[in-house]
mmCIF file of C-alpha atoms in Angstrom:
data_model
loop_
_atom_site.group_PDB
_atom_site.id
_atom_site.type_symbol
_atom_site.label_atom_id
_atom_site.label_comp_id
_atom_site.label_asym_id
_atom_site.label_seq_id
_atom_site.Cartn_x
_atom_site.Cartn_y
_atom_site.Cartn_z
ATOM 1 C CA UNK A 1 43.051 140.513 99.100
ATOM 2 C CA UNK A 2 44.645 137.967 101.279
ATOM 3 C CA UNK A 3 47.793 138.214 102.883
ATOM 4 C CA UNK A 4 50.538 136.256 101.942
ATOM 5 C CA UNK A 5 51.535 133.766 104.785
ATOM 6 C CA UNK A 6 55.142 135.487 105.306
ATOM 7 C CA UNK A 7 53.235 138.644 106.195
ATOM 8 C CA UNK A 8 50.761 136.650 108.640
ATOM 9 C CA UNK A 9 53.689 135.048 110.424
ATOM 10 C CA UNK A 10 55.235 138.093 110.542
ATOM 11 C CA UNK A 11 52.828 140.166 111.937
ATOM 12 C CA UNK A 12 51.867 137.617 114.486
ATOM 13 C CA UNK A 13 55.682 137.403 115.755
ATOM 14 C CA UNK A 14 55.825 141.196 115.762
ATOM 15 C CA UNK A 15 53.111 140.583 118.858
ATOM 16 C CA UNK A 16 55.027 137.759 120.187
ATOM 17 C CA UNK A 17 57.762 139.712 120.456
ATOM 18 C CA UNK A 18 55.680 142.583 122.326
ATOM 19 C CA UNK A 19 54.182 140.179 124.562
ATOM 20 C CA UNK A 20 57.784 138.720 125.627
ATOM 21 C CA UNK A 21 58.592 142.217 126.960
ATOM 22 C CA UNK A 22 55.311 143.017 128.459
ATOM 23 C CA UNK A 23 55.651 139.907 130.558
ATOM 24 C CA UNK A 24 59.247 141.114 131.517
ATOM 25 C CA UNK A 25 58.782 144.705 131.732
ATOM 26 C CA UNK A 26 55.551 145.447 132.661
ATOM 27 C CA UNK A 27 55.215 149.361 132.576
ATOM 28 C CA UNK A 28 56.335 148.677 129.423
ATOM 29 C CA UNK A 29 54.454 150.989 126.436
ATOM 30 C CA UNK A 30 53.936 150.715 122.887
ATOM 31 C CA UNK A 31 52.966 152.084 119.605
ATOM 32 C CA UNK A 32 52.079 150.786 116.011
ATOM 33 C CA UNK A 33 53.947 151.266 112.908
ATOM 34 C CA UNK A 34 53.361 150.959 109.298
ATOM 35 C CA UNK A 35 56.108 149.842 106.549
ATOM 36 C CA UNK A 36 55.700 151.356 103.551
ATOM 37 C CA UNK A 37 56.302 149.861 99.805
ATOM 38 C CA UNK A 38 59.143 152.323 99.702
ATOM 39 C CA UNK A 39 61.286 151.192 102.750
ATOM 40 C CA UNK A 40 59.760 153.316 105.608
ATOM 41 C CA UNK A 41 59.020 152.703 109.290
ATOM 42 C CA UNK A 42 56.461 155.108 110.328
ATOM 43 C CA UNK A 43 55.352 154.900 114.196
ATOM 44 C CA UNK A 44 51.847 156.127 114.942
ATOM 45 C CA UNK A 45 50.005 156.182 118.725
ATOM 46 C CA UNK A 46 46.377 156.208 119.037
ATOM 47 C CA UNK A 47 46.053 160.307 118.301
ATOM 48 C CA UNK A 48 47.644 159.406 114.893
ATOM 49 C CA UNK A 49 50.876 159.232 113.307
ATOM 50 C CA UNK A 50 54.211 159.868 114.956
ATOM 51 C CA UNK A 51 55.610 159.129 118.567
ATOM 52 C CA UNK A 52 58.024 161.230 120.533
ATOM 53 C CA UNK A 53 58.821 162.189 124.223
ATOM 54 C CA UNK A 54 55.782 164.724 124.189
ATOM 55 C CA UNK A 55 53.326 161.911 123.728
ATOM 56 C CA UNK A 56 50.455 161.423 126.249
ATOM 57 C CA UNK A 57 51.455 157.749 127.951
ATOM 58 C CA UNK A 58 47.376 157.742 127.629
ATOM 59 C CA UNK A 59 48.050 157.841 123.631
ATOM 60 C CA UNK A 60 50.802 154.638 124.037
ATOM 61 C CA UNK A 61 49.306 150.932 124.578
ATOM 62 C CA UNK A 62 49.819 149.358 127.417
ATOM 63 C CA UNK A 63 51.419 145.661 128.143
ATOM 64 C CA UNK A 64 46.946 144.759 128.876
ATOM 65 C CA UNK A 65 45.790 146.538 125.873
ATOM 66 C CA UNK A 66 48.532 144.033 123.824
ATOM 67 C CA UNK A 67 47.520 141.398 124.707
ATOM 68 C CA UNK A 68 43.853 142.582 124.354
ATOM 69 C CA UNK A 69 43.941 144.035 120.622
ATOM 70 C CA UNK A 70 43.032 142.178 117.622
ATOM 71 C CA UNK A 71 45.106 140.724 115.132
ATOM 72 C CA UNK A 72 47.012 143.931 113.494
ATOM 73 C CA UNK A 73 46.218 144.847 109.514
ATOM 74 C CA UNK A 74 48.814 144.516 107.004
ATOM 75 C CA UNK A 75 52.033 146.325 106.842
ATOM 76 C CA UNK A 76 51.178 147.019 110.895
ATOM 77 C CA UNK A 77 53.608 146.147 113.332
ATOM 78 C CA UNK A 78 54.173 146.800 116.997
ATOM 79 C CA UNK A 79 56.614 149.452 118.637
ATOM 80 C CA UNK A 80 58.272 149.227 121.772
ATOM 81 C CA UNK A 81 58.476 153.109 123.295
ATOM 82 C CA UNK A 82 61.927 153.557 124.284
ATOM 83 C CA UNK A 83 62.008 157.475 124.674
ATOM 84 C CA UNK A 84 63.170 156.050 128.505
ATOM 85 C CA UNK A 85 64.760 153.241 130.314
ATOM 86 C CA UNK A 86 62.366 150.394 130.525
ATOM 87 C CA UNK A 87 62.801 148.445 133.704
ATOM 88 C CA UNK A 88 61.897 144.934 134.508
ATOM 89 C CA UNK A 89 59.593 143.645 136.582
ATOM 90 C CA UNK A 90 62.510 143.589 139.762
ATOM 91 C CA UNK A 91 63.217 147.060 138.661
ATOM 92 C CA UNK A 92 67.189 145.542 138.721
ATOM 93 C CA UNK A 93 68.139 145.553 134.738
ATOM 94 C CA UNK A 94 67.009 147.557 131.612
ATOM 95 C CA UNK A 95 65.714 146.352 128.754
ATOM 96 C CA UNK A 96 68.446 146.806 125.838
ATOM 97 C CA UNK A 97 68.457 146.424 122.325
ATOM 98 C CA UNK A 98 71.524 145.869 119.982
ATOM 99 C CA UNK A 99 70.592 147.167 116.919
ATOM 100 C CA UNK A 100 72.612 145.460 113.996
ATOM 101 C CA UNK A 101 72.203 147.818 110.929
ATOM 102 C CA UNK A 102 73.893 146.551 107.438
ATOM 103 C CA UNK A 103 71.459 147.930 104.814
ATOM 104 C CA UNK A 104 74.403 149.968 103.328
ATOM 105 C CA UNK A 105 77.173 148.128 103.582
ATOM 106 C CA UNK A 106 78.394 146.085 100.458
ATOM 107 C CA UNK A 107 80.740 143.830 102.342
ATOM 108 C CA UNK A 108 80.694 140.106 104.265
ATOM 109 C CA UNK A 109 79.082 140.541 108.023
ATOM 110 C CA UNK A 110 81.865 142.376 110.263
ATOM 111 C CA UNK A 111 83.072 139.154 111.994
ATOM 112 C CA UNK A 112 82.497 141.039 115.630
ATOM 113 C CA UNK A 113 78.609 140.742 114.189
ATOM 114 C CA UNK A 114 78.814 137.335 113.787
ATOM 115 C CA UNK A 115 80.551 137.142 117.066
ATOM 116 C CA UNK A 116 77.532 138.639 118.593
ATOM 117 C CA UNK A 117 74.701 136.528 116.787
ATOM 118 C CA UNK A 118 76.729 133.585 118.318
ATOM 119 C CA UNK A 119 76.976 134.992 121.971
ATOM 120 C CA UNK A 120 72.753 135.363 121.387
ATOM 121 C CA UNK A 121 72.457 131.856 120.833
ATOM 122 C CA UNK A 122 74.563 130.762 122.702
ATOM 123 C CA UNK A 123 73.099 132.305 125.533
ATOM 124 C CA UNK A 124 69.302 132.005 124.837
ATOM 125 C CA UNK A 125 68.363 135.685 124.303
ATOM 126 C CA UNK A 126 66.259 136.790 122.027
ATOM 127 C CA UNK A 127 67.048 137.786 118.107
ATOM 128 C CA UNK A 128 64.506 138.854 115.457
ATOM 129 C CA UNK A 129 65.528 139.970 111.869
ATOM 130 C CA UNK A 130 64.991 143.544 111.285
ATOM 131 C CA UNK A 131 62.470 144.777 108.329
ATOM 132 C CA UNK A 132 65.023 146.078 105.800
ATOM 133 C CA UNK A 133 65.499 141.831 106.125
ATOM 134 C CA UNK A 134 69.479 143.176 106.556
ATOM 135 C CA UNK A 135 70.087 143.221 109.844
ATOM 136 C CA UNK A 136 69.108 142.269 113.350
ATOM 137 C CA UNK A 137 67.951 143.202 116.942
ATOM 138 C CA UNK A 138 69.480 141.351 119.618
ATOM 139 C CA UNK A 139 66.933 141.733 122.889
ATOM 140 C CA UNK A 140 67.969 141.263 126.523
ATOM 141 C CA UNK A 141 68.370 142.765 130.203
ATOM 142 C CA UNK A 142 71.346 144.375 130.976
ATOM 143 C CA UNK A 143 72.924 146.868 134.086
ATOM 144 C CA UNK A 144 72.527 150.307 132.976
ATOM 145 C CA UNK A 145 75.828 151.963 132.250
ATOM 146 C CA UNK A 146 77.034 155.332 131.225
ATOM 147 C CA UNK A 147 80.413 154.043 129.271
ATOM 148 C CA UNK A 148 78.317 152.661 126.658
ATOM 149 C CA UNK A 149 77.734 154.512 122.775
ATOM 150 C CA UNK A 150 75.135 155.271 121.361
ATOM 151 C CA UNK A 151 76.157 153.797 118.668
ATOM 152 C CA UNK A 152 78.851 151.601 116.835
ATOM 153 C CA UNK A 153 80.500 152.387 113.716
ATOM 154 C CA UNK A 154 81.857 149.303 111.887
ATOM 155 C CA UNK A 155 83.737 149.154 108.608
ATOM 156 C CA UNK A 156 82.102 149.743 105.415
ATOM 157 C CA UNK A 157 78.883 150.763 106.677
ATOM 158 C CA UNK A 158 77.739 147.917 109.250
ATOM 159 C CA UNK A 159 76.576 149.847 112.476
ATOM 160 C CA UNK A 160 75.258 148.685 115.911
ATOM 161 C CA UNK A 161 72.871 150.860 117.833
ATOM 162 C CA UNK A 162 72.145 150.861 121.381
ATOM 163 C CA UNK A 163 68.813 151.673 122.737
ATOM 164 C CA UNK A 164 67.600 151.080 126.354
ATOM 165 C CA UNK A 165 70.696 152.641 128.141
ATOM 166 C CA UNK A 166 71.188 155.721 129.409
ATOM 167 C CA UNK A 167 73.131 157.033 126.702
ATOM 168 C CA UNK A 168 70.941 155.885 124.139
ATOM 169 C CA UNK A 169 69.175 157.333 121.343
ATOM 170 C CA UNK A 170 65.561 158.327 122.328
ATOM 171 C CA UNK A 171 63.081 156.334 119.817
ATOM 172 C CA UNK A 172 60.765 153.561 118.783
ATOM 173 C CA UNK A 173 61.734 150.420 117.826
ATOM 174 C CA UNK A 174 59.768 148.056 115.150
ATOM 175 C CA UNK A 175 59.325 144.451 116.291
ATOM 176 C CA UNK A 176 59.225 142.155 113.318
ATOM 177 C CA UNK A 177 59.316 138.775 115.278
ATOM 178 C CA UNK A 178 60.936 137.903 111.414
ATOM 179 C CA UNK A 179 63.155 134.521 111.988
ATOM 180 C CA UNK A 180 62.474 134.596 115.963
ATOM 181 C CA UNK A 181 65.039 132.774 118.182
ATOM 182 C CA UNK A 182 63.409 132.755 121.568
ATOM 183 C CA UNK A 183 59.722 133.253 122.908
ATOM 184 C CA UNK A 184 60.590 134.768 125.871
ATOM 185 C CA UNK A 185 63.081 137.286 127.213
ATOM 186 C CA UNK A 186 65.798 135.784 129.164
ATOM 187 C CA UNK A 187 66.139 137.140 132.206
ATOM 188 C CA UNK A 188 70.060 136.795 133.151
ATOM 189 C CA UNK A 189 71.209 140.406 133.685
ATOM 190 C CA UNK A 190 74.021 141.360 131.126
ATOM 191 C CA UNK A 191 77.250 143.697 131.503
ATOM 192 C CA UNK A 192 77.015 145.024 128.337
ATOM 193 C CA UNK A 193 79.426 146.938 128.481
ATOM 194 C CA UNK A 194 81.898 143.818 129.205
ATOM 195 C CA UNK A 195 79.939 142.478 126.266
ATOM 196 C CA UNK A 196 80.909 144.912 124.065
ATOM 197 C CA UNK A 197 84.560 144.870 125.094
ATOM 198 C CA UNK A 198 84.359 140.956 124.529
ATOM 199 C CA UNK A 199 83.566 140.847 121.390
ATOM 200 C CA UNK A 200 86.043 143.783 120.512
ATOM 201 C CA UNK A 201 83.019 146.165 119.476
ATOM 202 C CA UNK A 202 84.186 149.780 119.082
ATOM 203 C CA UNK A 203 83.581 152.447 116.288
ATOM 204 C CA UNK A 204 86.031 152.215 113.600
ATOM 205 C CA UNK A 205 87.420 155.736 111.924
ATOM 206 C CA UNK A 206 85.761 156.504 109.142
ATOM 207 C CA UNK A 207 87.586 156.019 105.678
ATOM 208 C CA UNK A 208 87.436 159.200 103.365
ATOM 209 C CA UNK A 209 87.237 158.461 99.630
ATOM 210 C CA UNK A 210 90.598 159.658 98.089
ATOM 211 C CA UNK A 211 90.103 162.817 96.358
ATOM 212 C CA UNK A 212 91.324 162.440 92.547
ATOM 213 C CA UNK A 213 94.589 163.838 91.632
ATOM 214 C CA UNK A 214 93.601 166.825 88.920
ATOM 215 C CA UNK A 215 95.894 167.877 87.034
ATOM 216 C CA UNK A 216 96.283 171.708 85.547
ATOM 217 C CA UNK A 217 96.575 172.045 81.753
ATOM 218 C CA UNK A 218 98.787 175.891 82.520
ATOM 219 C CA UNK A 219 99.606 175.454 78.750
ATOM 220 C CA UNK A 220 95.992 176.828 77.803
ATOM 221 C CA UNK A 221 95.006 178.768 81.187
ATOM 222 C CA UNK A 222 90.711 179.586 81.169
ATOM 223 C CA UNK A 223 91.387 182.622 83.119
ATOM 224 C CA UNK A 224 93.342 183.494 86.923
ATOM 225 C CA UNK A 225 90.499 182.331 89.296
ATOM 226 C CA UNK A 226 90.202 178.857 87.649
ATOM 227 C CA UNK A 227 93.767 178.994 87.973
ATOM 228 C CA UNK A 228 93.902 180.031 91.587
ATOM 229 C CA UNK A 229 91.451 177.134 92.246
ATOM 230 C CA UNK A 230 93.081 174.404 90.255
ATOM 231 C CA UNK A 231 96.554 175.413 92.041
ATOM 232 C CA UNK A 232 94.630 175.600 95.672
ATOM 233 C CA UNK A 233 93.487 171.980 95.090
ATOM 234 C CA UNK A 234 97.634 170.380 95.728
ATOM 235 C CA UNK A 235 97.491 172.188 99.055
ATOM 236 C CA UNK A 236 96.369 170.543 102.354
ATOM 237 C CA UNK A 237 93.014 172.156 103.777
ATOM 238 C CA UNK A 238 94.413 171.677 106.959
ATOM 239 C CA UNK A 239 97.442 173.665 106.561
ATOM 240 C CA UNK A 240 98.151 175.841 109.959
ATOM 241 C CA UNK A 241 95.524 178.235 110.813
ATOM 242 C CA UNK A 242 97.734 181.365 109.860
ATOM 243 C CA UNK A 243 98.318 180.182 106.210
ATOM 244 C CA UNK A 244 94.947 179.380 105.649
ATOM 245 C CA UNK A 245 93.135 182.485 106.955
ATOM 246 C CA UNK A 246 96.298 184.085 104.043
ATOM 247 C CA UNK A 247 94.919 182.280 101.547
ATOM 248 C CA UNK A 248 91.408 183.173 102.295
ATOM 249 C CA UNK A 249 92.473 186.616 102.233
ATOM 250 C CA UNK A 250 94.649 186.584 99.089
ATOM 251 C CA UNK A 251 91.507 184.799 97.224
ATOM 252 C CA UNK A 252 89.119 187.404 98.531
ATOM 253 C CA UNK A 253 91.561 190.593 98.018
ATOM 254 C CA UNK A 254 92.112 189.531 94.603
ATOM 255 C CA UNK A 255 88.501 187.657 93.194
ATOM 256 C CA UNK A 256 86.186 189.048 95.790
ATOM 257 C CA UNK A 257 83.298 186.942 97.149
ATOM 258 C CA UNK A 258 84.037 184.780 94.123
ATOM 259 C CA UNK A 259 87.428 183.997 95.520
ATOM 260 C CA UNK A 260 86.186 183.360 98.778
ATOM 261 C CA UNK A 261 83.274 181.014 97.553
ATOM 262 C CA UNK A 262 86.525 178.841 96.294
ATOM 263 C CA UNK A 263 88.769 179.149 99.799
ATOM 264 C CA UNK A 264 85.364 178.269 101.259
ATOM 265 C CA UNK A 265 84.764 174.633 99.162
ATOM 266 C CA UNK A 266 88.190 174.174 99.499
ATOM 267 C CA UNK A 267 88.055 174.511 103.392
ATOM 268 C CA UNK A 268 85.026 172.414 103.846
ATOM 269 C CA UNK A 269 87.269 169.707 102.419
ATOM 270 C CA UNK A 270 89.414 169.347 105.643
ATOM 271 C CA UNK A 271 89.162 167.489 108.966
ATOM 272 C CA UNK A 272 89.557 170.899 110.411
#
Protein backbone atom coordinates (compact mmCIF):
# COMPACT_ATOMS: atom_id res chain seq x y z
CA UNK A 1 0.00 0.00 0.00
CA UNK A 2 1.25 3.44 -0.61
CA UNK A 3 1.25 6.14 1.69
CA UNK A 4 -0.81 8.94 1.29
CA UNK A 5 1.30 12.16 0.60
CA UNK A 6 0.12 13.92 4.02
CA UNK A 7 1.74 10.99 5.81
CA UNK A 8 5.06 11.27 3.58
CA UNK A 9 5.35 14.97 4.32
CA UNK A 10 4.72 14.32 7.61
CA UNK A 11 7.03 11.85 8.40
CA UNK A 12 9.77 13.58 6.55
CA UNK A 13 9.18 16.92 8.73
CA UNK A 14 9.08 14.77 11.86
CA UNK A 15 13.08 14.29 10.79
CA UNK A 16 13.42 17.82 9.89
CA UNK A 17 12.41 18.73 12.98
CA UNK A 18 14.99 16.19 14.71
CA UNK A 19 17.68 17.34 12.60
CA UNK A 20 17.02 21.19 13.62
CA UNK A 21 17.81 20.17 17.22
CA UNK A 22 20.62 17.87 16.55
CA UNK A 23 22.37 20.71 14.81
CA UNK A 24 21.59 22.93 17.93
CA UNK A 25 21.95 20.54 20.64
CA UNK A 26 24.24 18.10 19.79
CA UNK A 27 24.27 15.51 22.74
CA UNK A 28 20.96 15.59 21.91
CA UNK A 29 19.12 11.79 21.96
CA UNK A 30 16.19 10.31 20.49
CA UNK A 31 13.69 7.62 20.18
CA UNK A 32 10.90 6.47 17.67
CA UNK A 33 7.28 6.42 18.19
CA UNK A 34 4.33 4.88 16.64
CA UNK A 35 0.65 6.54 16.43
CA UNK A 36 -1.86 4.27 16.60
CA UNK A 37 -5.46 4.25 14.68
CA UNK A 38 -6.86 4.80 18.13
CA UNK A 39 -5.09 8.11 19.19
CA UNK A 40 -1.88 6.77 20.88
CA UNK A 41 1.75 7.92 21.02
CA UNK A 42 3.81 5.02 21.89
CA UNK A 43 7.76 5.73 22.21
CA UNK A 44 10.00 2.75 21.56
CA UNK A 45 14.20 2.74 21.67
CA UNK A 46 16.12 0.22 19.87
CA UNK A 47 15.57 -2.71 22.80
CA UNK A 48 11.82 -2.25 21.97
CA UNK A 49 8.94 -0.38 23.09
CA UNK A 50 8.90 2.23 25.81
CA UNK A 51 11.50 4.98 26.95
CA UNK A 52 12.14 6.17 30.45
CA UNK A 53 15.06 7.50 32.66
CA UNK A 54 16.38 3.79 33.09
CA UNK A 55 17.11 3.53 29.41
CA UNK A 56 20.66 2.65 28.20
CA UNK A 57 21.76 6.16 26.24
CA UNK A 58 23.32 3.11 24.00
CA UNK A 59 19.44 2.11 23.33
CA UNK A 60 18.60 6.14 22.31
CA UNK A 61 19.79 7.45 18.69
CA UNK A 62 22.11 9.77 18.48
CA UNK A 63 22.07 13.38 16.55
CA UNK A 64 24.76 10.96 13.67
CA UNK A 65 22.58 7.99 13.67
CA UNK A 66 19.54 10.72 12.53
CA UNK A 67 20.81 11.87 10.12
CA UNK A 68 22.14 8.40 9.05
CA UNK A 69 18.76 6.26 9.23
CA UNK A 70 16.51 5.63 6.43
CA UNK A 71 13.37 7.10 5.67
CA UNK A 72 11.01 5.98 8.80
CA UNK A 73 7.81 3.44 8.02
CA UNK A 74 4.40 4.61 8.43
CA UNK A 75 2.79 5.80 11.53
CA UNK A 76 6.78 6.22 12.76
CA UNK A 77 7.87 9.36 14.01
CA UNK A 78 10.87 10.70 15.84
CA UNK A 79 11.21 11.47 19.71
CA UNK A 80 13.26 13.92 21.26
CA UNK A 81 14.48 12.31 24.91
CA UNK A 82 13.80 14.88 27.36
CA UNK A 83 14.07 12.76 30.67
CA UNK A 84 16.98 15.81 31.19
CA UNK A 85 17.90 19.27 30.26
CA UNK A 86 19.20 19.31 26.77
CA UNK A 87 21.86 21.92 26.30
CA UNK A 88 23.02 23.64 23.23
CA UNK A 89 25.92 23.49 21.55
CA UNK A 90 27.44 26.77 23.91
CA UNK A 91 26.11 24.82 26.78
CA UNK A 92 24.38 28.61 27.66
CA UNK A 93 20.40 27.86 27.07
CA UNK A 94 18.10 24.73 27.23
CA UNK A 95 16.15 23.49 24.79
CA UNK A 96 12.31 24.15 25.79
CA UNK A 97 9.17 23.12 24.52
CA UNK A 98 5.70 24.82 25.04
CA UNK A 99 3.38 22.28 24.75
CA UNK A 100 -0.12 23.70 23.63
CA UNK A 101 -2.70 20.91 24.47
CA UNK A 102 -6.56 21.63 23.37
CA UNK A 103 -7.82 18.12 22.48
CA UNK A 104 -10.50 18.49 25.26
CA UNK A 105 -11.50 21.67 25.31
CA UNK A 106 -14.82 22.65 23.44
CA UNK A 107 -14.18 26.35 23.38
CA UNK A 108 -12.40 29.22 20.89
CA UNK A 109 -8.33 29.14 21.43
CA UNK A 110 -7.60 30.86 24.99
CA UNK A 111 -6.57 34.27 23.50
CA UNK A 112 -3.09 34.03 25.72
CA UNK A 113 -2.61 30.89 23.04
CA UNK A 114 -3.03 32.92 20.30
CA UNK A 115 -0.89 35.46 21.96
CA UNK A 116 1.82 32.94 22.00
CA UNK A 117 1.51 31.51 18.31
CA UNK A 118 1.99 35.27 17.43
CA UNK A 119 5.12 35.92 19.70
CA UNK A 120 6.51 32.45 17.62
CA UNK A 121 6.18 34.12 14.49
CA UNK A 122 6.91 36.95 15.23
CA UNK A 123 10.08 36.00 16.48
CA UNK A 124 11.18 33.19 14.05
CA UNK A 125 11.09 30.14 16.37
CA UNK A 126 10.00 27.15 15.53
CA UNK A 127 6.14 25.72 15.66
CA UNK A 128 4.91 22.31 14.45
CA UNK A 129 1.24 21.09 14.90
CA UNK A 130 0.92 18.38 17.33
CA UNK A 131 -0.59 14.77 16.19
CA UNK A 132 -4.01 14.93 17.88
CA UNK A 133 -3.89 17.91 14.80
CA UNK A 134 -5.32 20.14 18.09
CA UNK A 135 -2.66 21.72 19.36
CA UNK A 136 0.92 22.84 19.04
CA UNK A 137 4.63 22.74 20.17
CA UNK A 138 6.35 25.90 20.23
CA UNK A 139 10.41 25.01 20.10
CA UNK A 140 13.19 27.34 21.26
CA UNK A 141 16.28 28.05 23.70
CA UNK A 142 15.61 29.52 26.77
CA UNK A 143 17.64 30.29 30.46
CA UNK A 144 16.80 27.56 32.72
CA UNK A 145 14.64 28.70 35.59
CA UNK A 146 13.15 27.20 38.65
CA UNK A 147 9.89 29.70 38.85
CA UNK A 148 8.52 28.08 35.91
CA UNK A 149 5.30 25.17 36.03
CA UNK A 150 5.21 22.34 34.88
CA UNK A 151 2.36 22.98 33.49
CA UNK A 152 -0.47 25.57 32.64
CA UNK A 153 -4.01 25.17 33.28
CA UNK A 154 -6.22 27.33 31.00
CA UNK A 155 -9.99 27.60 30.97
CA UNK A 156 -12.11 24.92 29.70
CA UNK A 157 -9.54 22.45 29.18
CA UNK A 158 -6.70 24.24 27.00
CA UNK A 159 -3.32 23.41 28.83
CA UNK A 160 0.36 24.38 28.14
CA UNK A 161 3.13 22.06 29.17
CA UNK A 162 6.62 22.81 29.77
CA UNK A 163 9.33 20.41 29.04
CA UNK A 164 13.11 21.18 28.92
CA UNK A 165 13.29 23.13 32.30
CA UNK A 166 14.16 22.11 35.39
CA UNK A 167 10.86 21.76 36.72
CA UNK A 168 9.57 19.94 33.94
CA UNK A 169 7.86 16.81 33.40
CA UNK A 170 10.36 13.97 32.57
CA UNK A 171 9.27 12.47 28.97
CA UNK A 172 9.42 12.07 25.24
CA UNK A 173 8.16 14.29 22.96
CA UNK A 174 6.68 13.32 19.28
CA UNK A 175 7.94 15.55 16.46
CA UNK A 176 5.36 15.77 13.74
CA UNK A 177 7.10 18.55 11.61
CA UNK A 178 2.93 18.85 10.70
CA UNK A 179 2.47 22.66 9.30
CA UNK A 180 6.32 23.55 10.10
CA UNK A 181 7.16 27.28 10.59
CA UNK A 182 10.92 27.33 10.65
CA UNK A 183 13.78 24.85 9.49
CA UNK A 184 16.01 25.64 11.98
CA UNK A 185 16.06 26.42 15.68
CA UNK A 186 16.58 29.97 16.44
CA UNK A 187 19.13 30.50 18.55
CA UNK A 188 18.20 33.87 20.59
CA UNK A 189 18.12 32.75 24.25
CA UNK A 190 14.56 33.29 25.79
CA UNK A 191 13.41 34.36 29.48
CA UNK A 192 10.68 32.27 29.55
CA UNK A 193 9.70 32.93 32.40
CA UNK A 194 9.26 36.82 31.38
CA UNK A 195 7.54 35.15 28.47
CA UNK A 196 5.11 33.61 30.33
CA UNK A 197 4.38 36.64 32.50
CA UNK A 198 4.01 38.61 29.09
CA UNK A 199 1.57 36.98 27.72
CA UNK A 200 -0.36 36.71 31.14
CA UNK A 201 0.05 32.75 31.18
CA UNK A 202 -0.86 31.30 34.59
CA UNK A 203 -3.11 28.28 35.65
CA UNK A 204 -6.61 29.22 36.01
CA UNK A 205 -8.77 27.53 39.12
CA UNK A 206 -10.51 24.88 38.09
CA UNK A 207 -14.42 25.24 37.71
CA UNK A 208 -16.45 22.42 39.55
CA UNK A 209 -19.68 21.38 37.82
CA UNK A 210 -22.59 22.54 40.13
CA UNK A 211 -23.94 19.68 41.93
CA UNK A 212 -27.89 19.42 41.22
CA UNK A 213 -30.19 20.62 43.81
CA UNK A 214 -32.19 17.16 44.95
CA UNK A 215 -34.92 17.51 46.48
CA UNK A 216 -36.47 14.98 49.36
CA UNK A 217 -39.98 13.64 48.74
CA UNK A 218 -40.34 13.22 53.21
CA UNK A 219 -44.07 12.72 52.25
CA UNK A 220 -43.29 8.96 51.19
CA UNK A 221 -39.85 8.31 53.17
CA UNK A 222 -37.93 4.72 51.56
CA UNK A 223 -36.53 4.11 54.90
CA UNK A 224 -34.03 6.36 57.68
CA UNK A 225 -30.61 5.85 55.90
CA UNK A 226 -31.91 7.11 52.49
CA UNK A 227 -33.24 9.72 54.57
CA UNK A 228 -30.09 10.49 56.47
CA UNK A 229 -28.36 10.68 53.03
CA UNK A 230 -30.85 12.76 51.14
CA UNK A 231 -30.83 15.31 54.27
CA UNK A 232 -26.73 15.11 54.41
CA UNK A 233 -26.69 16.23 50.74
CA UNK A 234 -27.98 20.39 51.81
CA UNK A 235 -24.97 20.41 54.10
CA UNK A 236 -21.50 21.76 53.10
CA UNK A 237 -18.73 18.90 53.02
CA UNK A 238 -16.52 21.33 54.25
CA UNK A 239 -18.26 22.19 57.33
CA UNK A 240 -15.58 22.62 60.39
CA UNK A 241 -13.65 19.62 61.18
CA UNK A 242 -15.53 19.01 64.59
CA UNK A 243 -19.04 18.82 62.94
CA UNK A 244 -18.01 16.67 60.37
CA UNK A 245 -16.06 13.99 62.28
CA UNK A 246 -20.10 14.28 64.42
CA UNK A 247 -21.68 13.46 61.56
CA UNK A 248 -19.44 10.67 60.64
CA UNK A 249 -20.01 9.37 63.95
CA UNK A 250 -23.80 9.83 64.20
CA UNK A 251 -24.02 7.96 60.60
CA UNK A 252 -21.81 5.16 61.80
CA UNK A 253 -23.40 4.84 65.51
CA UNK A 254 -26.68 4.64 64.00
CA UNK A 255 -26.29 2.65 60.21
CA UNK A 256 -22.94 1.09 60.83
CA UNK A 257 -20.40 0.74 57.99
CA UNK A 258 -23.41 1.47 55.80
CA UNK A 259 -23.69 4.88 57.34
CA UNK A 260 -20.22 5.53 57.07
CA UNK A 261 -19.97 4.39 53.32
CA UNK A 262 -22.54 7.57 52.93
CA UNK A 263 -20.43 10.26 55.32
CA UNK A 264 -17.58 8.85 53.23
CA UNK A 265 -19.14 9.83 49.41
CA UNK A 266 -20.39 12.69 50.93
CA UNK A 267 -16.86 13.79 52.21
CA UNK A 268 -15.06 13.01 49.05
CA UNK A 269 -17.32 15.72 47.66
CA UNK A 270 -15.41 18.64 49.38
CA UNK A 271 -12.31 20.75 48.67
CA UNK A 272 -11.24 19.53 52.02
Amino acid sequence: MNRSSETILSVDGSKRVALAIADMCPNAYFCLFTATDDGRKLPRSKAGPGVSMETDKADLYTPDEVRAHDRLADNNYWGLYMHEPLTDMFDSAVLTVLDVDLKRSTSTTDMRIQRLAKWAKDHGHMAERSHSKKGRHVIFLAKPSIDILPKYKLQDHQEIEVFGQPTSPKKSLMLTGDMLTQDAINNQDVDVAALIQELGIKSEPEQKKPQPLLLVNYSNPSDDLSKADAALRHISPDVDYAEWIQLGQALHDGFGDQGHDVWSRWSQQGEK
